[in-house]
Each structure stands twice: as structure tokens, then as C-alpha cells.
Amino acid sequence: MFLQIFIGCAAIAGLCAGPLAGELRAAVQEAQPPTAGEPVRQAPADATCEGCVTIPALTLVRLEILAPLGSKVSKSGDTFPIRLAEPILVGGREIIPAGVTGMGEVVHAKKNGGGGGAGELVLAARYLDIGARRLRLRSLRLTEVGESRINTVNAMNLASAASPLPVALIGFLIKGGEVTVPAGRVAEAKTAEAFVLPLPTPVAVAPPVPAAGNAPENTSSVEGNANEVP
Amino acid sequence: MKFRKPAIAVITLATLAAPQFAAAQAKEKAKSEPIAIPAPPPGKGQIVFFRPGGMGFAVGCSVNEKGQKVSSLGAGKYFIMVAEPGRHEFSVKSEAKDVLALEVEADETQYASCKIKMGIMVGRPDIRPATEVEFRGTKNLKMVDVDDMGPGEGALRPEQVAAALAGPAPVAEAPAPENPQP
């Protein structure tokens, strides 16, 4: 009798152990903070979050570039600091304040060259650090090309055909313009994804002092979740 | 009777000249019509490569990615390349190599141009980022011939461009809502 009950219990425990262990493992993994090398995991967007606000994907943001960049000084793959120049507003309400920092990347940098070749610089905005999370960015409108003098050199070459002197060789010494992006330059980018976060705490308004002693306790004028922006 | 002959001559001339005039007008209209660039497929980006005419027309500007030819780009030609979002590196080569890296963004169109600059023996192609304004400002651009396009799925063939233009409403870049409610 006891043996049958024991076997039954053991079987149930065996069946339950697998899924339970899986859930436990997942819970432990979620609880562990990301290590230094790991990218910060994006919190899943909670569509049912009450008192949360969503910054829609492709929202325009104005960014300030904090380091001087240029086709001469920058290299492809370099990163550079950026800062939110203007707050992100949703429904007229400031959700992310100006000053939040992040990172951009030099996608392509090429020095100017002989023959009138101009310097080139292609930049990308990568993310803004919002607390422990990252708001991914895209579509930085800052691709610059220096003044090209290829046409000038080509015109010289044509003219030199009529000249007994090798004037065309001078063309090798003529370089195009470089591109310089000074620190503090402001450019537009877009958010790459919808970003859900708790509403920022509104400015607390002192409640009126009740005249009688029957005022309910724990009265709050703030509705919804009043968590701070992480 | 006196005016009959000249009248017939005028009518005959007008009849003969009308189709010629219409054809010339159609040609002029086709010339002045801007090139239609379809929106990229949803979730993908695209780059329009173009090469203005001028010096070095005999030198080729063959655009390659990862060692594979995307398309040749003759003087006064353009082609459209659909690409996955992310960093793409393109190269052109004659006696010297030039490289251009671009960040392709989903649902967006970017532009790049190729010019031939002075070289020792032959001209050197110079590939660089460009803008739509530069593309629109370059006159008499024509699509690259299919024979000059690479073997892979690089440059869009004319029938693919036509299908994209005739297809469902293109998914244009969605404008960010100004004041969406939370």
C-alpha cells in the first residue's frame, strides 16, 4: 500500500521536476545582472503596463555630438559620445530629459586625396542610456562630404593637352576639402524601436489642509504609477 | 479657287507635322520627367548608385560588395540596390581601390555617386556618399543595362523596378507622431 503511494509520489515528482527546474533556471538567469561584456538586455515592452508611456519608434530626437570628428582625424569604427539636445516629449509631456548621454559610431571616414578627392564622413547614432536600459537610435542625418575638386583637376587635364608643359601633374597635388564636425554640433536622428517606460514623477502639489478631522488618510493627487524614469 | 491650293498645302503640312511634333513633345516630356525610385521593400533599405557624365567616360566604375560585383556603372547611369539594414561596404577599383561604407536603414533610400578622378595611367573611380538633391540634379541619367549588372541579387533589374513601382502602395518612411497619447 505504502509502496504504491511512494511510487506514485516519486512519479509525480519526476514529472514535475523537469518543468520546475526549467522555470527555476530561467528565474535565476533573469535575476542575474548582465556582466560587463554583455550588452544590456532590453526590457520587454509591456503593452499592459499601467502608468507607463511608450515612445513610438521613429520619433525624432535631436542629438548633440560631444567630440570633434572629421574625415582627417576619425577612423571607421570609432565611437563618440552623444547627448540628447532636446527632451523627448510624448503627448506634450517630457519623458526623457535633455542631457541623457549615449554613443554614436563612425561608419566611414576617408581623408581627402590627390586628384581633387574630397574627405568623407558617415556617422551613425547607436543608443541613448536611459538608466540601465538602452534606447536604440537610427537614421542620424549627418553624412558629410568635403568640397570635391575632381572637376577642377579634370578641367586642368583637358587644358594641359594644349600645353607643352606637363601641367596635368599639378592635379596630383590638388586635394579636395576635408570634413570637420565640431563638438557641439546638433543633428537629428530617430528612435529605432518603441520604448516603454514608467511615467516620470509629476511635480507634487501640496494637498489642501482639511478643515475637519475626517479627511481620509493616504490621499494622493497623483494617479497611476509615479515611478521615476530609470 | 485662289485660296484653295494654299489651304490644302497648309492642312497637308499640319497633318504630316503633327505626329512628329507629338513625338518630339513626348521625348521632351520623358526627358524632363524625374526618375521614379520605388520605396524599398518593408524592413529593407536601398541605395541608389549613380555616375554623372563627364570626364573618364571610358573608365568603368564597377561597384562590388564582399568581392562580388553588384553592377558596373557607366557614365550617365544609375542603379538601385536593395540591402538589409546595417553597415555595408562597397568598393570600386581600377589602378587604385576606393571604399565607401554606408549605414543602410530600414525603409530608407540613400544615395552614392561615382566620379572618375585623375590617375597615372587611367582614371581612378572615386565613390562617395551623395544626396537625393545631387541625384535629381544630375541630368539625363539612365538605368544601367542588365548586361552590366552583377550575377547575384544586387542591382534591381528594370522589371523589378517596374513591379515595385506598380505594386501595392509603397511603405514610405512612417512619420513619427508628434504628440501621441500615452
Short mmCIF file of C-alpha atoms in Angstrom, two decimals:
data_model
loop_
_atom_site.label_atom_id
_atom_site.label_comp_id
_atom_site.label_asym_id
_atom_site.label_seq_id
_atom_site.Cartn_x
_atom_site.Cartn_y
_atom_site.Cartn_z
CA MET A 1 0.00 0.00 0.00
CA PHE A 2 2.67 2.47 1.13
CA LEU A 3 4.88 1.26 -1.66
CA GLN A 4 2.25 2.17 -4.28
CA ILE A 5 1.74 5.62 -2.75
CA PHE A 6 5.52 6.10 -2.63
CA ILE A 7 5.90 5.09 -6.29
CA GLY A 8 3.04 7.42 -7.27
CA CYS A 9 4.63 10.34 -5.44
CA ALA A 10 8.01 9.60 -6.96
CA ALA A 11 6.48 9.50 -10.45
CA ILE A 12 4.68 12.83 -9.92
CA ALA A 13 7.84 14.40 -8.53
CA GLY A 14 9.80 13.12 -11.50
CA LEU A 15 7.30 14.55 -13.97
CA CYS A 16 7.19 17.92 -12.24
CA ALA A 17 10.93 18.21 -11.69
CA GLY A 18 11.75 18.93 -15.33
CA PRO A 19 9.47 21.94 -15.91
CA LEU A 20 10.12 23.24 -12.40
CA ALA A 21 13.85 23.12 -12.91
CA GLY A 22 13.46 24.93 -16.21
CA GLU A 23 11.41 27.70 -14.61
CA LEU A 24 13.87 27.98 -11.74
CA ARG A 25 16.78 28.21 -14.19
CA ALA A 26 15.01 30.95 -16.13
CA ALA A 27 14.22 32.84 -12.94
CA VAL A 28 17.84 32.63 -11.80
CA GLN A 29 19.07 33.77 -15.19
CA GLU A 30 16.70 36.74 -15.14
CA ALA A 31 17.79 37.70 -11.66
CA GLN A 32 21.48 37.76 -12.61
CA PRO A 33 22.73 41.20 -13.67
CA PRO A 34 24.46 41.38 -17.07
CA THR A 35 28.22 41.16 -16.91
CA ALA A 36 30.46 43.92 -18.17
CA GLY A 37 30.99 42.40 -21.60
CA GLU A 38 27.35 41.57 -22.24
CA PRO A 39 25.06 44.03 -23.91
CA VAL A 40 22.35 45.41 -21.69
CA ARG A 41 19.25 43.34 -22.29
CA GLN A 42 16.26 45.33 -23.39
CA ALA A 43 13.31 45.00 -21.05
CA PRO A 44 10.33 43.67 -22.95
CA ALA A 45 7.80 46.27 -23.89
CA ASP A 46 4.86 45.81 -21.57
CA ALA A 47 1.78 46.79 -23.52
CA THR A 48 -0.46 46.37 -20.48
CA CYS A 49 1.72 48.43 -18.15
CA GLU A 50 -0.47 50.91 -16.34
CA GLY A 51 1.03 54.31 -15.77
CA CYS A 52 3.64 53.67 -18.45
CA VAL A 53 4.29 55.67 -21.53
CA THR A 54 5.53 54.50 -24.91
CA ILE A 55 7.95 56.48 -27.03
CA PRO A 56 6.97 55.35 -30.54
CA ALA A 57 9.55 54.02 -32.95
CA LEU A 58 10.87 56.62 -35.42
CA THR A 59 10.36 59.50 -33.00
CA LEU A 60 12.66 62.36 -34.00
CA VAL A 61 15.36 63.19 -31.50
CA ARG A 62 17.90 65.99 -31.57
CA LEU A 63 21.36 64.93 -30.54
CA GLU A 64 24.48 66.87 -29.74
CA ILE A 65 27.82 65.41 -30.75
CA LEU A 66 30.20 65.80 -27.84
CA ALA A 67 33.54 65.09 -29.52
CA PRO A 68 35.17 66.75 -32.51
CA LEU A 69 35.07 64.50 -35.56
CA GLY A 70 36.50 64.81 -39.03
CA SER A 71 37.46 62.93 -42.14
CA LYS A 72 41.10 63.56 -41.23
CA VAL A 73 41.00 62.68 -37.53
CA SER A 74 38.31 59.99 -37.32
CA LYS A 75 38.58 56.37 -38.34
CA SER A 76 35.89 53.92 -39.40
CA GLY A 77 34.65 52.08 -36.31
CA ASP A 78 35.47 54.87 -33.85
CA THR A 79 32.81 55.63 -31.29
CA PHE A 80 31.92 59.06 -29.99
CA PRO A 81 29.75 60.40 -27.16
CA ILE A 82 26.39 62.00 -27.87
CA ARG A 83 23.86 63.80 -25.72
CA LEU A 84 20.15 64.40 -26.07
CA ALA A 85 19.94 68.09 -27.01
CA GLU A 86 16.20 68.44 -26.52
CA PRO A 87 13.90 66.43 -24.27
CA ILE A 88 11.76 63.69 -25.75
CA LEU A 89 8.12 64.62 -25.38
CA VAL A 90 5.13 62.33 -25.59
CA GLY A 91 1.72 63.97 -25.53
CA GLY A 92 3.39 67.27 -24.70
CA ARG A 93 4.92 65.75 -21.61
CA GLU A 94 8.66 65.47 -21.06
CA ILE A 95 9.51 61.79 -20.84
CA ILE A 96 13.27 61.83 -21.26
CA PRO A 97 15.08 64.99 -20.24
CA ALA A 98 17.74 66.67 -22.33
CA GLY A 99 21.26 65.78 -21.30
CA VAL A 100 20.89 62.00 -21.38
CA THR A 101 24.07 60.62 -22.91
CA GLY A 102 24.74 57.82 -25.37
CA MET A 103 27.02 56.66 -28.13
CA GLY A 104 27.50 57.12 -31.84
CA GLU A 105 29.78 55.40 -34.32
CA VAL A 106 31.88 56.50 -37.27
CA VAL A 107 30.66 54.23 -40.07
CA HIS A 108 33.04 55.58 -42.70
CA ALA A 109 35.86 58.10 -42.66
CA LYS A 110 38.17 58.87 -45.55
CA LYS A 111 40.79 61.58 -45.79
CA ASN A 112 40.88 63.85 -48.77
CA GLY A 113 43.25 62.77 -51.52
CA GLY A 114 45.11 63.86 -54.60
CA GLY A 115 43.30 64.45 -57.85
CA GLY A 116 40.69 66.56 -56.03
CA GLY A 117 39.21 63.71 -53.97
CA ALA A 118 37.21 65.07 -51.03
CA GLY A 119 37.16 63.86 -47.44
CA GLU A 120 34.15 61.75 -46.42
CA LEU A 121 32.45 61.11 -43.11
CA VAL A 122 29.44 58.87 -42.42
CA LEU A 123 28.17 58.80 -38.85
CA ALA A 124 25.53 56.74 -37.07
CA ALA A 125 23.80 57.25 -33.74
CA ARG A 126 23.65 53.98 -31.81
CA TYR A 127 21.87 54.46 -28.48
CA LEU A 128 21.00 56.62 -25.51
CA ASP A 129 21.49 55.30 -21.98
CA ILE A 130 18.18 55.53 -20.14
CA GLY A 131 19.10 54.27 -16.70
CA ALA A 132 20.10 50.65 -17.10
CA ARG A 133 18.41 50.38 -20.46
CA ARG A 134 19.36 51.48 -23.91
CA LEU A 135 17.14 53.34 -26.32
CA ARG A 136 18.39 52.31 -29.76
CA LEU A 137 18.71 55.03 -32.36
CA ARG A 138 18.87 55.13 -36.15
CA SER A 139 18.82 57.45 -39.16
CA LEU A 140 21.32 60.05 -38.00
CA ARG A 141 21.19 62.76 -40.61
CA LEU A 142 24.85 63.62 -40.68
CA THR A 143 26.72 62.36 -43.71
CA GLU A 144 29.19 64.89 -44.96
CA VAL A 145 31.45 65.14 -47.95
CA GLY A 146 34.11 67.80 -48.35
CA GLU A 147 34.40 70.00 -51.37
CA SER A 148 35.31 67.86 -54.36
CA ARG A 149 37.86 69.34 -56.76
CA ILE A 150 37.78 66.42 -59.19
CA ASN A 151 36.10 68.57 -61.86
CA THR A 152 38.74 71.29 -61.45
CA VAL A 153 41.56 68.79 -61.88
CA ASN A 154 39.83 67.21 -64.87
CA ALA A 155 39.40 70.63 -66.48
CA MET A 156 43.11 71.28 -65.90
CA ASN A 157 43.95 68.00 -67.57
CA LEU A 158 41.93 68.98 -70.61
CA ALA A 159 43.64 72.35 -70.77
CA SER A 160 47.08 70.76 -70.37
CA ALA A 161 46.53 68.79 -73.56
CA ALA A 162 47.10 72.04 -75.44
CA SER A 163 50.13 72.95 -73.36
CA PRO A 164 53.68 71.74 -73.97
CA LEU A 165 54.28 71.71 -70.21
CA PRO A 166 53.10 68.80 -68.04
CA VAL A 167 50.55 70.98 -66.23
CA ALA A 168 48.34 67.97 -65.53
CA LEU A 169 50.82 66.65 -62.96
CA ILE A 170 49.82 69.50 -60.68
CA GLY A 171 46.45 67.76 -60.41
CA PHE A 172 48.00 65.12 -58.18
CA LEU A 173 48.83 67.82 -55.65
CA ILE A 174 45.34 69.29 -55.58
CA LYS A 175 43.29 67.82 -52.78
CA GLY A 176 39.62 68.06 -52.07
CA GLY A 177 38.22 69.58 -48.90
CA GLU A 178 38.15 67.83 -45.55
CA VAL A 179 35.03 67.36 -43.43
CA THR A 180 35.01 68.66 -39.89
CA VAL A 181 32.24 68.13 -37.36
CA PRO A 182 32.95 70.25 -34.30
CA ALA A 183 31.93 69.22 -30.81
CA GLY A 184 28.53 70.65 -30.02
CA ARG A 185 27.10 70.08 -33.48
CA VAL A 186 23.42 69.16 -33.29
CA ALA A 187 21.86 66.62 -35.67
CA GLU A 188 18.60 64.73 -35.94
CA ALA A 189 18.12 61.00 -35.53
CA LYS A 190 15.19 58.69 -34.83
CA THR A 191 14.34 56.12 -32.23
CA ALA A 192 14.76 52.63 -33.66
CA GLU A 193 12.07 50.95 -31.56
CA ALA A 194 9.07 51.60 -29.39
CA PHE A 195 10.31 52.20 -25.87
CA VAL A 196 8.05 51.70 -22.85
CA LEU A 197 8.94 53.27 -19.56
CA PRO A 198 7.17 54.43 -16.42
CA LEU A 199 5.85 57.95 -16.39
CA PRO A 200 8.13 60.43 -14.69
CA THR A 201 7.05 61.72 -11.31
CA PRO A 202 4.95 64.83 -11.71
CA VAL A 203 5.68 67.83 -9.55
CA ALA A 204 3.96 67.16 -6.23
CA VAL A 205 1.28 69.66 -5.36
CA ALA A 206 0.66 70.16 -1.66
CA PRO A 207 -2.85 68.95 -0.88
CA PRO A 208 -5.13 71.46 0.80
CA VAL A 209 -5.19 71.11 4.56
CA PRO A 210 -8.56 69.66 5.53
CA ALA A 211 -10.57 71.79 7.89
CA ALA A 212 -12.24 68.91 9.69
CA GLY A 213 -10.54 65.85 11.09
CA ASN A 214 -12.49 63.45 8.83
CA ALA A 215 -10.10 63.60 5.91
CA PRO A 216 -9.23 60.18 4.55
CA GLU A 217 -5.69 59.02 5.13
CA ASN A 218 -3.15 58.28 2.32
CA THR A 219 -4.82 60.63 -0.12
CA SER A 220 -2.74 61.21 -3.21
CA SER A 221 -3.32 63.58 -6.07
CA VAL A 222 -1.11 61.51 -8.31
CA GLU A 223 -2.78 58.94 -10.45
CA GLY A 224 -1.15 55.87 -11.85
CA ASN A 225 2.40 54.76 -11.38
CA ALA A 226 4.60 57.59 -10.28
CA ASN A 227 7.94 55.89 -10.68
CA GLU A 228 10.88 57.95 -11.72
CA VAL A 229 12.38 57.48 -15.11
CA PRO A 230 15.03 54.87 -14.58
CA MET B 1 -10.14 78.74 -106.06
CA LYS B 2 -7.25 81.10 -105.49
CA PHE B 3 -7.03 80.26 -101.81
CA ARG B 4 -7.80 76.58 -102.15
CA LYS B 5 -4.33 75.38 -103.05
CA PRO B 6 -2.51 77.13 -100.23
CA ALA B 7 -5.16 75.95 -97.78
CA ILE B 8 -4.71 72.34 -98.87
CA ALA B 9 -0.94 72.71 -98.62
CA VAL B 10 -1.21 74.07 -95.07
CA ILE B 11 -3.55 71.29 -93.98
CA THR B 12 -1.27 68.65 -95.51
CA LEU B 13 1.76 70.11 -93.80
CA ALA B 14 -0.03 70.27 -90.47
CA THR B 15 -1.17 66.67 -90.82
CA LEU B 16 2.33 65.50 -91.62
CA ALA B 17 3.99 67.55 -88.90
CA ALA B 18 1.56 66.69 -86.11
CA PRO B 19 2.90 63.20 -85.28
CA GLN B 20 6.48 64.49 -85.46
CA PHE B 21 5.61 67.32 -83.13
CA ALA B 22 3.82 64.97 -80.73
CA ALA B 23 6.77 62.57 -80.72
CA ALA B 24 9.19 65.39 -80.02
CA GLN B 25 6.97 66.61 -77.20
CA ALA B 26 6.72 63.10 -75.73
CA LYS B 27 10.50 62.78 -75.90
CA GLU B 28 10.96 66.11 -74.20
CA LYS B 29 8.44 65.13 -71.54
CA ALA B 30 10.18 61.82 -70.94
CA LYS B 31 13.47 63.69 -70.60
CA SER B 32 12.10 66.14 -68.11
CA GLU B 33 10.18 63.58 -66.05
CA PRO B 34 12.01 62.77 -62.84
CA ILE B 35 13.29 59.24 -62.36
CA ALA B 36 10.87 57.24 -60.22
CA ILE B 37 12.60 55.45 -57.39
CA PRO B 38 10.35 52.92 -55.65
CA ALA B 39 10.29 52.63 -51.89
CA PRO B 40 12.38 49.72 -50.60
CA PRO B 41 10.57 46.53 -49.54
CA PRO B 42 9.32 46.69 -45.94
CA GLY B 43 12.11 46.12 -43.46
CA LYS B 44 14.83 46.70 -46.04
CA GLY B 45 16.79 49.70 -47.20
CA GLN B 46 18.17 50.67 -50.57
CA ILE B 47 21.00 52.62 -52.11
CA VAL B 48 20.87 54.42 -55.43
CA PHE B 49 24.30 54.49 -57.07
CA PHE B 50 24.75 56.97 -59.88
CA ARG B 51 27.52 58.37 -62.00
CA PRO B 52 27.33 61.74 -63.66
CA GLY B 53 28.68 62.00 -67.18
CA GLY B 54 31.83 63.91 -67.99
CA MET B 55 35.48 63.02 -67.80
CA GLY B 56 36.63 59.43 -67.77
CA PHE B 57 33.61 58.05 -69.61
CA ALA B 58 35.77 55.23 -70.95
CA VAL B 59 36.79 54.11 -67.44
CA GLY B 60 34.44 51.71 -65.73
CA CYS B 61 33.18 52.14 -62.20
CA SER B 62 32.29 48.62 -61.12
CA VAL B 63 30.68 48.58 -57.67
CA ASN B 64 31.49 45.49 -55.59
CA GLU B 65 30.41 44.25 -52.20
CA LYS B 66 32.28 41.44 -50.41
CA GLY B 67 34.22 40.73 -53.57
CA GLN B 68 31.10 40.22 -55.64
CA LYS B 69 30.11 42.56 -58.42
CA VAL B 70 26.92 44.48 -57.78
CA SER B 71 26.91 46.34 -61.08
CA SER B 72 29.04 48.34 -63.44
CA LEU B 73 28.25 52.00 -63.58
CA GLY B 74 28.88 53.73 -66.87
CA ALA B 75 28.86 57.49 -67.34
CA GLY B 76 25.35 58.90 -67.00
CA LYS B 77 23.94 55.70 -65.48
CA TYR B 78 22.34 54.67 -62.18
CA PHE B 79 21.15 51.54 -60.44
CA ILE B 80 19.20 50.69 -57.31
CA MET B 81 20.40 48.13 -54.79
CA VAL B 82 18.11 46.74 -52.09
CA ALA B 83 20.02 45.78 -48.94
CA GLU B 84 19.49 44.53 -45.43
CA PRO B 85 19.74 47.23 -42.75
CA GLY B 86 23.20 47.61 -41.27
CA ARG B 87 26.70 48.52 -42.36
CA HIS B 88 27.60 47.80 -45.97
CA GLU B 89 31.00 48.30 -47.53
CA PHE B 90 31.32 48.91 -51.26
CA SER B 91 34.47 49.12 -53.31
CA VAL B 92 35.44 50.31 -56.77
CA LYS B 93 38.77 49.53 -58.33
CA SER B 94 40.95 50.41 -61.29
CA GLU B 95 44.63 51.18 -60.70
CA ALA B 96 43.63 52.23 -57.18
CA LYS B 97 40.87 50.99 -54.90
CA ASP B 98 38.29 53.19 -53.22
CA VAL B 99 35.95 52.06 -50.49
CA LEU B 100 32.71 53.51 -49.15
CA ALA B 101 30.84 52.23 -46.11
CA LEU B 102 27.21 53.18 -45.58
CA GLU B 103 24.71 52.51 -42.83
CA VAL B 104 21.62 51.17 -44.55
CA GLU B 105 18.45 51.93 -42.60
CA ALA B 106 15.17 50.05 -42.97
CA ASP B 107 12.61 51.72 -45.24
CA GLU B 108 15.04 54.44 -46.29
CA THR B 109 16.81 55.28 -49.54
CA GLN B 110 20.39 56.51 -49.62
CA TYR B 111 22.48 57.77 -52.49
CA ALA B 112 26.08 57.27 -53.55
CA SER B 113 27.89 58.62 -56.57
CA CYS B 114 30.95 57.60 -58.51
CA LYS B 115 33.26 60.02 -60.27
CA ILE B 116 36.43 59.38 -62.19
CA LYS B 117 39.39 61.33 -60.96
CA MET B 118 42.89 61.68 -62.34
CA GLY B 119 45.17 58.67 -62.33
CA ILE B 120 48.68 57.89 -63.60
CA MET B 121 47.77 55.51 -66.41
CA VAL B 122 43.99 55.51 -66.23
CA GLY B 123 41.38 57.42 -64.27
CA ARG B 124 40.57 56.31 -60.73
CA PRO B 125 36.97 55.83 -59.69
CA ASP B 126 36.01 57.74 -56.58
CA ILE B 127 32.89 56.54 -54.76
CA ARG B 128 31.34 58.78 -52.16
CA PRO B 129 28.09 59.44 -50.29
CA ALA B 130 25.62 61.65 -52.12
CA THR B 131 22.19 63.14 -51.60
CA GLU B 132 18.88 62.91 -53.41
CA VAL B 133 19.32 66.54 -54.45
CA GLU B 134 22.57 65.64 -56.23
CA PHE B 135 20.88 62.66 -57.87
CA ARG B 136 17.93 64.74 -59.05
CA GLY B 137 20.29 67.47 -60.20
CA THR B 138 22.20 65.10 -62.48
CA LYS B 139 20.66 65.29 -65.92
CA ASN B 140 19.96 62.52 -68.40
CA LEU B 141 20.63 59.60 -66.08
CA LYS B 142 19.60 56.19 -67.41
CA MET B 143 19.38 52.85 -65.69
CA VAL B 144 22.34 50.52 -66.11
CA ASP B 145 21.85 47.89 -68.82
CA VAL B 146 21.00 44.43 -67.49
CA ASP B 147 24.17 43.02 -69.10
CA ASP B 148 26.27 45.28 -66.90
CA MET B 149 24.62 44.20 -63.66
CA GLY B 150 26.21 41.61 -61.41
CA PRO B 151 25.14 37.97 -61.43
CA GLY B 152 23.74 37.99 -57.91
CA GLU B 153 20.73 39.73 -56.42
CA GLY B 154 22.47 43.07 -56.33
CA ALA B 155 21.11 45.72 -58.62
CA LEU B 156 17.38 45.76 -59.28
CA ARG B 157 16.50 44.78 -62.84
CA PRO B 158 14.23 47.15 -64.79
CA GLU B 159 11.30 44.73 -64.49
CA GLN B 160 11.81 44.56 -60.72
CA VAL B 161 11.79 48.34 -60.51
CA ALA B 162 8.66 48.48 -62.67
CA ALA B 163 6.96 45.86 -60.49
CA ALA B 164 7.93 47.74 -57.34
CA LEU B 165 6.55 50.96 -58.76
CA ALA B 166 3.34 49.32 -59.92
CA GLY B 167 2.93 47.21 -56.79
CA PRO B 168 0.96 47.99 -53.66
CA ALA B 169 1.29 51.39 -52.10
CA PRO B 170 4.91 51.74 -51.12
CA VAL B 171 5.64 51.69 -47.44
CA ALA B 172 7.06 55.12 -47.11
CA GLU B 173 9.06 56.21 -44.17
CA ALA B 174 6.50 56.41 -41.40
CA PRO B 175 6.45 59.88 -39.91
CA ALA B 176 6.88 59.98 -36.17
CA PRO B 177 3.68 61.05 -34.45
CA GLU B 178 4.14 64.47 -32.99
CA ASN B 179 2.08 64.17 -29.88
CA PRO B 180 0.90 60.59 -29.40
CA GLN B 181 -1.09 59.93 -26.31
CA PRO B 182 0.38 57.50 -23.81
#
